[in-house]
Short mmCIF file of C-alpha atoms in Angstrom, two decimals:
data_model
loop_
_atom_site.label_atom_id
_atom_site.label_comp_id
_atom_site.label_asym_id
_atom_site.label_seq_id
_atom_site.Cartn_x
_atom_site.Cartn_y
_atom_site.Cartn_z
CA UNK A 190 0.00 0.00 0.00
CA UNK A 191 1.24 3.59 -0.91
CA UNK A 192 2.58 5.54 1.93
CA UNK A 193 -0.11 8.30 3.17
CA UNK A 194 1.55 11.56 2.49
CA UNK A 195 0.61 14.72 4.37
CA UNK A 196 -0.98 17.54 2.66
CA UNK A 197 -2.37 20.52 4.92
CA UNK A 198 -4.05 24.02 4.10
CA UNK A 199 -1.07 25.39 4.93
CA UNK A 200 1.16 23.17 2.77
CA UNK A 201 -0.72 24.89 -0.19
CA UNK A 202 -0.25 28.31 0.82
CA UNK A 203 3.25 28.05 -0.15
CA UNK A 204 2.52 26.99 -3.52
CA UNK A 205 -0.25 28.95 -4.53
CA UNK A 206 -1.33 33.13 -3.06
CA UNK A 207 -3.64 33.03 0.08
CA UNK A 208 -5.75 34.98 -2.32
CA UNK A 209 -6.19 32.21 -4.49
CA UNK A 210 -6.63 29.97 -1.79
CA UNK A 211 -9.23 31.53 -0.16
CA UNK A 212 -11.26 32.09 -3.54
CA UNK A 213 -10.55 28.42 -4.08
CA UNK A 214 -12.39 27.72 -0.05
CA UNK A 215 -14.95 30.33 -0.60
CA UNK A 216 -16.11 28.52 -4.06
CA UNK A 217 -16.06 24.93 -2.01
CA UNK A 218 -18.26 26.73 0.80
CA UNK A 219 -20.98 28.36 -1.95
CA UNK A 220 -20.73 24.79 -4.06
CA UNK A 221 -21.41 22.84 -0.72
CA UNK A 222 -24.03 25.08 0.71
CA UNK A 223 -26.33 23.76 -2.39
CA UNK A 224 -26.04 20.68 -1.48
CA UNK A 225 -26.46 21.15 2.22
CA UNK A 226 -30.27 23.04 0.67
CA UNK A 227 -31.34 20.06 -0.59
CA UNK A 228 -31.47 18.70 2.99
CA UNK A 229 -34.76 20.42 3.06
CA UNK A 230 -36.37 18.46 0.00
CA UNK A 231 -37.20 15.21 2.11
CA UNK A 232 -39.71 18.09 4.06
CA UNK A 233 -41.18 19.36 0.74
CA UNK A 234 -41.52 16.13 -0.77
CA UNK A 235 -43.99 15.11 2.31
CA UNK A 236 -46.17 18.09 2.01
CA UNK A 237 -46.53 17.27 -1.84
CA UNK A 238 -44.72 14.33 -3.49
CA UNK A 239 -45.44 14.26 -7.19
CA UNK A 240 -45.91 18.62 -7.17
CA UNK A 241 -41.87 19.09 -5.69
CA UNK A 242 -40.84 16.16 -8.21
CA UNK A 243 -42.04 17.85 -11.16
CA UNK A 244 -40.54 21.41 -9.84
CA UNK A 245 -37.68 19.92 -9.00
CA UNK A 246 -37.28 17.77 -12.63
CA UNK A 247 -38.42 21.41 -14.25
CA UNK A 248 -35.62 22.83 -12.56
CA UNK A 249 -33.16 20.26 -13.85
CA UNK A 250 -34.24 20.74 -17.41
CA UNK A 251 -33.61 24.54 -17.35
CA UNK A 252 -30.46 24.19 -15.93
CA UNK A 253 -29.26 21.42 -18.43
CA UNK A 254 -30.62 23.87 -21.69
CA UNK A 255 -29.36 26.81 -19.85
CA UNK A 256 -25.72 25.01 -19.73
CA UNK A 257 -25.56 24.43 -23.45
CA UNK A 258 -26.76 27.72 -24.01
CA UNK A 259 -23.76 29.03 -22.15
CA UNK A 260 -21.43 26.85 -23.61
CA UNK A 261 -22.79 28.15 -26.95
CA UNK A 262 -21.60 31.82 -25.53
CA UNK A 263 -25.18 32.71 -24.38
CA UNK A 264 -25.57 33.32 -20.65
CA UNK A 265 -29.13 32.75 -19.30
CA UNK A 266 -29.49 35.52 -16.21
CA UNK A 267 -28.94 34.25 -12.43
CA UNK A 268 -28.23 30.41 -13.66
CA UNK A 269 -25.40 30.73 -15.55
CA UNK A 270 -23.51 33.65 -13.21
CA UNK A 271 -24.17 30.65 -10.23
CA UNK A 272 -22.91 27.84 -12.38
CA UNK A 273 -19.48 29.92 -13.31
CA UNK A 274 -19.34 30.71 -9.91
CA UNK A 275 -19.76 27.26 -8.11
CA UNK A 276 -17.85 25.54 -11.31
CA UNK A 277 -14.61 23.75 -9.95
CA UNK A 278 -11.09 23.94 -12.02
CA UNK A 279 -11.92 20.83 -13.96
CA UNK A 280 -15.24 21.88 -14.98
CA UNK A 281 -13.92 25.38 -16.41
CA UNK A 282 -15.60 25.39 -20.16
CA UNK A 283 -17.20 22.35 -19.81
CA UNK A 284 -20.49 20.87 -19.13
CA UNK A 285 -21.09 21.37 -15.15
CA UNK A 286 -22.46 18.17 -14.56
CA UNK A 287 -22.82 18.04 -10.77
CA UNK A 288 -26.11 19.52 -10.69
CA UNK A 289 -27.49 17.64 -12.77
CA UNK A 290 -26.22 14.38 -11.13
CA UNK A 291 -27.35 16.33 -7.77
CA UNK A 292 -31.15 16.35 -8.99
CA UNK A 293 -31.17 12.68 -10.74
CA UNK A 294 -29.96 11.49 -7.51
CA UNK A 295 -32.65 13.11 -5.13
CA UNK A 296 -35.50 12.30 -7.62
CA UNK A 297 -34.69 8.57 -7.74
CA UNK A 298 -34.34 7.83 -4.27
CA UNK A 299 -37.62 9.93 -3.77
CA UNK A 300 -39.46 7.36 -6.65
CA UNK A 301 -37.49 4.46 -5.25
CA UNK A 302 -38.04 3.97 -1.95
CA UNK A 303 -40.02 5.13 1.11
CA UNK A 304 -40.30 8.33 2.21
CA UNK A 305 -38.08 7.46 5.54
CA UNK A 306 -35.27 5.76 3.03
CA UNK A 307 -35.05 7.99 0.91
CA UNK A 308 -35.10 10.87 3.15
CA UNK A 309 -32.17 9.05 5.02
CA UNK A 310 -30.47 8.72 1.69
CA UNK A 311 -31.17 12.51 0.60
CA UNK A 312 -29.57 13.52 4.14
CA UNK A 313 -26.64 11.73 3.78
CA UNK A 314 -25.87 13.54 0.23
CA UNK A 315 -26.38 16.76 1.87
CA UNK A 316 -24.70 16.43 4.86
CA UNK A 317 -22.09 13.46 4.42
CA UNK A 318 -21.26 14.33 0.78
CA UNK A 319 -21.28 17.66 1.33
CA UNK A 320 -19.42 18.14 4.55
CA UNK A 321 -16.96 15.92 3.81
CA UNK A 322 -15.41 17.84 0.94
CA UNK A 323 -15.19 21.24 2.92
CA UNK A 324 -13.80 19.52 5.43
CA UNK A 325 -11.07 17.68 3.67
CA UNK A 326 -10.16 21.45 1.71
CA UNK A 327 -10.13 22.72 5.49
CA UNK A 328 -8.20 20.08 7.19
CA UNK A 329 -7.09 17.43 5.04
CA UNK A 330 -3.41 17.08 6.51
CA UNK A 331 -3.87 13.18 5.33
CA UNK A 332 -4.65 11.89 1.74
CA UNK A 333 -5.99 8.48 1.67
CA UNK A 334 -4.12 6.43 -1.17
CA UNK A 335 -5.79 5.71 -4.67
CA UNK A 336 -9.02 7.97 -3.96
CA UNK A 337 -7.56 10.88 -5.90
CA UNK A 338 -7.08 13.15 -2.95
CA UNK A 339 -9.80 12.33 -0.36
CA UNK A 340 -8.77 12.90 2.72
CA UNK A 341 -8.91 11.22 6.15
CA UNK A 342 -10.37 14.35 7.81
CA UNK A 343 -13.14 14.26 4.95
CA UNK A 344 -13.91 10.98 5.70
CA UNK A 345 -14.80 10.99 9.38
CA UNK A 346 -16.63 14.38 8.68
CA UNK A 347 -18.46 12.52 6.40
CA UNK A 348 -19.20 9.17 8.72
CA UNK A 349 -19.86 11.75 11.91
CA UNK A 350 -22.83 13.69 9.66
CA UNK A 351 -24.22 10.50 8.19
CA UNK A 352 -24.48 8.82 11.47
CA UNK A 353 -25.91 12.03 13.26
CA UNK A 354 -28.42 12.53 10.12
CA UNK A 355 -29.63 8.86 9.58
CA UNK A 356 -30.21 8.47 13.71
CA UNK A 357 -32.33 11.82 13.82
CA UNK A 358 -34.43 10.38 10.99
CA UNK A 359 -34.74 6.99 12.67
CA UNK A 360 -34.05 6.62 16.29
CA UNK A 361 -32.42 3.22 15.52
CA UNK A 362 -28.28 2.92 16.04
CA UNK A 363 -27.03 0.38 14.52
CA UNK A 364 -28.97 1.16 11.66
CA UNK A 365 -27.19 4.52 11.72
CA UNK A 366 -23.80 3.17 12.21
CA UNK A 367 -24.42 0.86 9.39
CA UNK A 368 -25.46 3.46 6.83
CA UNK A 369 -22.68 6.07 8.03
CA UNK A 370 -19.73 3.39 7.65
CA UNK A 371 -21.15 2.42 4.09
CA UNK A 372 -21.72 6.11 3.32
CA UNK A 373 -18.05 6.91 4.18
CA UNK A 374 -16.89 4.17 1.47
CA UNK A 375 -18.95 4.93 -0.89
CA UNK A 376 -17.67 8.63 -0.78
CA UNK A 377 -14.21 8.07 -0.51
CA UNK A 378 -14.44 6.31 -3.92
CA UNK A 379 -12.73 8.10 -7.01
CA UNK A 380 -16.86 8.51 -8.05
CA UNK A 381 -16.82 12.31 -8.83
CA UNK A 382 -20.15 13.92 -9.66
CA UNK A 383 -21.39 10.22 -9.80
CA UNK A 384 -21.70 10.00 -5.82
CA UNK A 385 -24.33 12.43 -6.11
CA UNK A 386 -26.46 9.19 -7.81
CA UNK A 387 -25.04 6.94 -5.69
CA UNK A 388 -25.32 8.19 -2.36
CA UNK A 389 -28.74 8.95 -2.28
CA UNK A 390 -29.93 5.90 -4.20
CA UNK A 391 -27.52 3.45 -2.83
CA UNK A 392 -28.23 4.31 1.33
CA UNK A 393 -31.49 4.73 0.30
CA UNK A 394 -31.98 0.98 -0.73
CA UNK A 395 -29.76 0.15 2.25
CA UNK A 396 -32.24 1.96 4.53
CA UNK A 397 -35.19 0.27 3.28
CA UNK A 398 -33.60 -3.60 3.99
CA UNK A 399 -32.94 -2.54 7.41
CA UNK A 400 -35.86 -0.59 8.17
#
């Protein structure tokens, strides 16, 4: 196994400006606090099911035809001054996909399983997923080999807000330390945007066997 090699905040200061650096936080904190919203759906979804689905898949559709538009070189107001904002390095003239993957995610789980499932699996991409990656820009001192740089810090941010999340929504412990140490493996995998299917889906199904 590849030695774990260190790699702090402050180890990247030296490389790059603090300027940059704190852009570079302050994108991960407005690209995280989206998905940290969608905590909110599982609430919306039990006032009105089908009505949030189809506002939510409406949503999705203007965002993807908004996206080519702005590939094309025509910006759609609001949407595309948020996507170029929250867009990471690697997405930078490219199709922003996360979104996307984001919504697909949320409206599966929703038509998959039961609203207590799939509100555990909804919570854990908004507060596992998306925790864990502000955390591991924050205080990832420790990469964890072959996961294209998770971190170790991410990772127990990530178990910590899954367990906390899936025991509020169910009362039941071992279910939640079941779900939190599967979440944490799932998202340390080299998945990128897919996790965002994944996640939900994935603890979701989990969920409903040991409901």
């Amino acid at each position: 196994m590849a030695l774990i090699q260190p790699r702090c905040p402050r180890d990247k200061r030296i490389g790059i400006t603090y300027k940059k650096y704190a852009n570079h936080i302050l994108k991960e904190l407005f690209r995280k606090t989206i998905h940290l919203c969608s905590a909110f759906l599982p609430y919306f979804f039990g006032l009105a099911k089908f009505p949030f689905l189809i506002a939510l898949a409406t949503v999705l559709v203007i965002y993807i035809i908004s996206e080519f538009l702005r590939l094309n070189g025509i910006n759609i107001p609001i949407i595309s001054s948020v996507t170029k904002v929250a867009a990471r390095k690697r997405d930078e003239n490219k199709f922003v996909i996360g979104p996307v993957t984001l919504c697909i995610g949320i409206i599966l789980a929703e038509l998959l399983w039961e609203p207590l499932p799939a509100a555990i699996g909804i919570y854990a991409l908004a507060f596992g997923d998306g925790l864990a990656s502000l955390a591991g820009k924050l205080f990832g001192c420790i990469q964890i080999p072959l996961t294209q740089g998770k971190t170790a810090a991410g990772s127990l941010v990530c178990f910590t807000a899954i367990f906390i999340s899936t025991f509020a929504a169910c009362r039941q412990t071992h279910i939640a330390l079941i779900i939190a140490t599967v979440g944490m493996f799932v998202e340390v995998l080299p998945l990128k945007d897919l996790d965002n299917i994944l996640i939900p889906v994935g603890l979701g199904g989990l969920a409903t066997i040991l409901l």
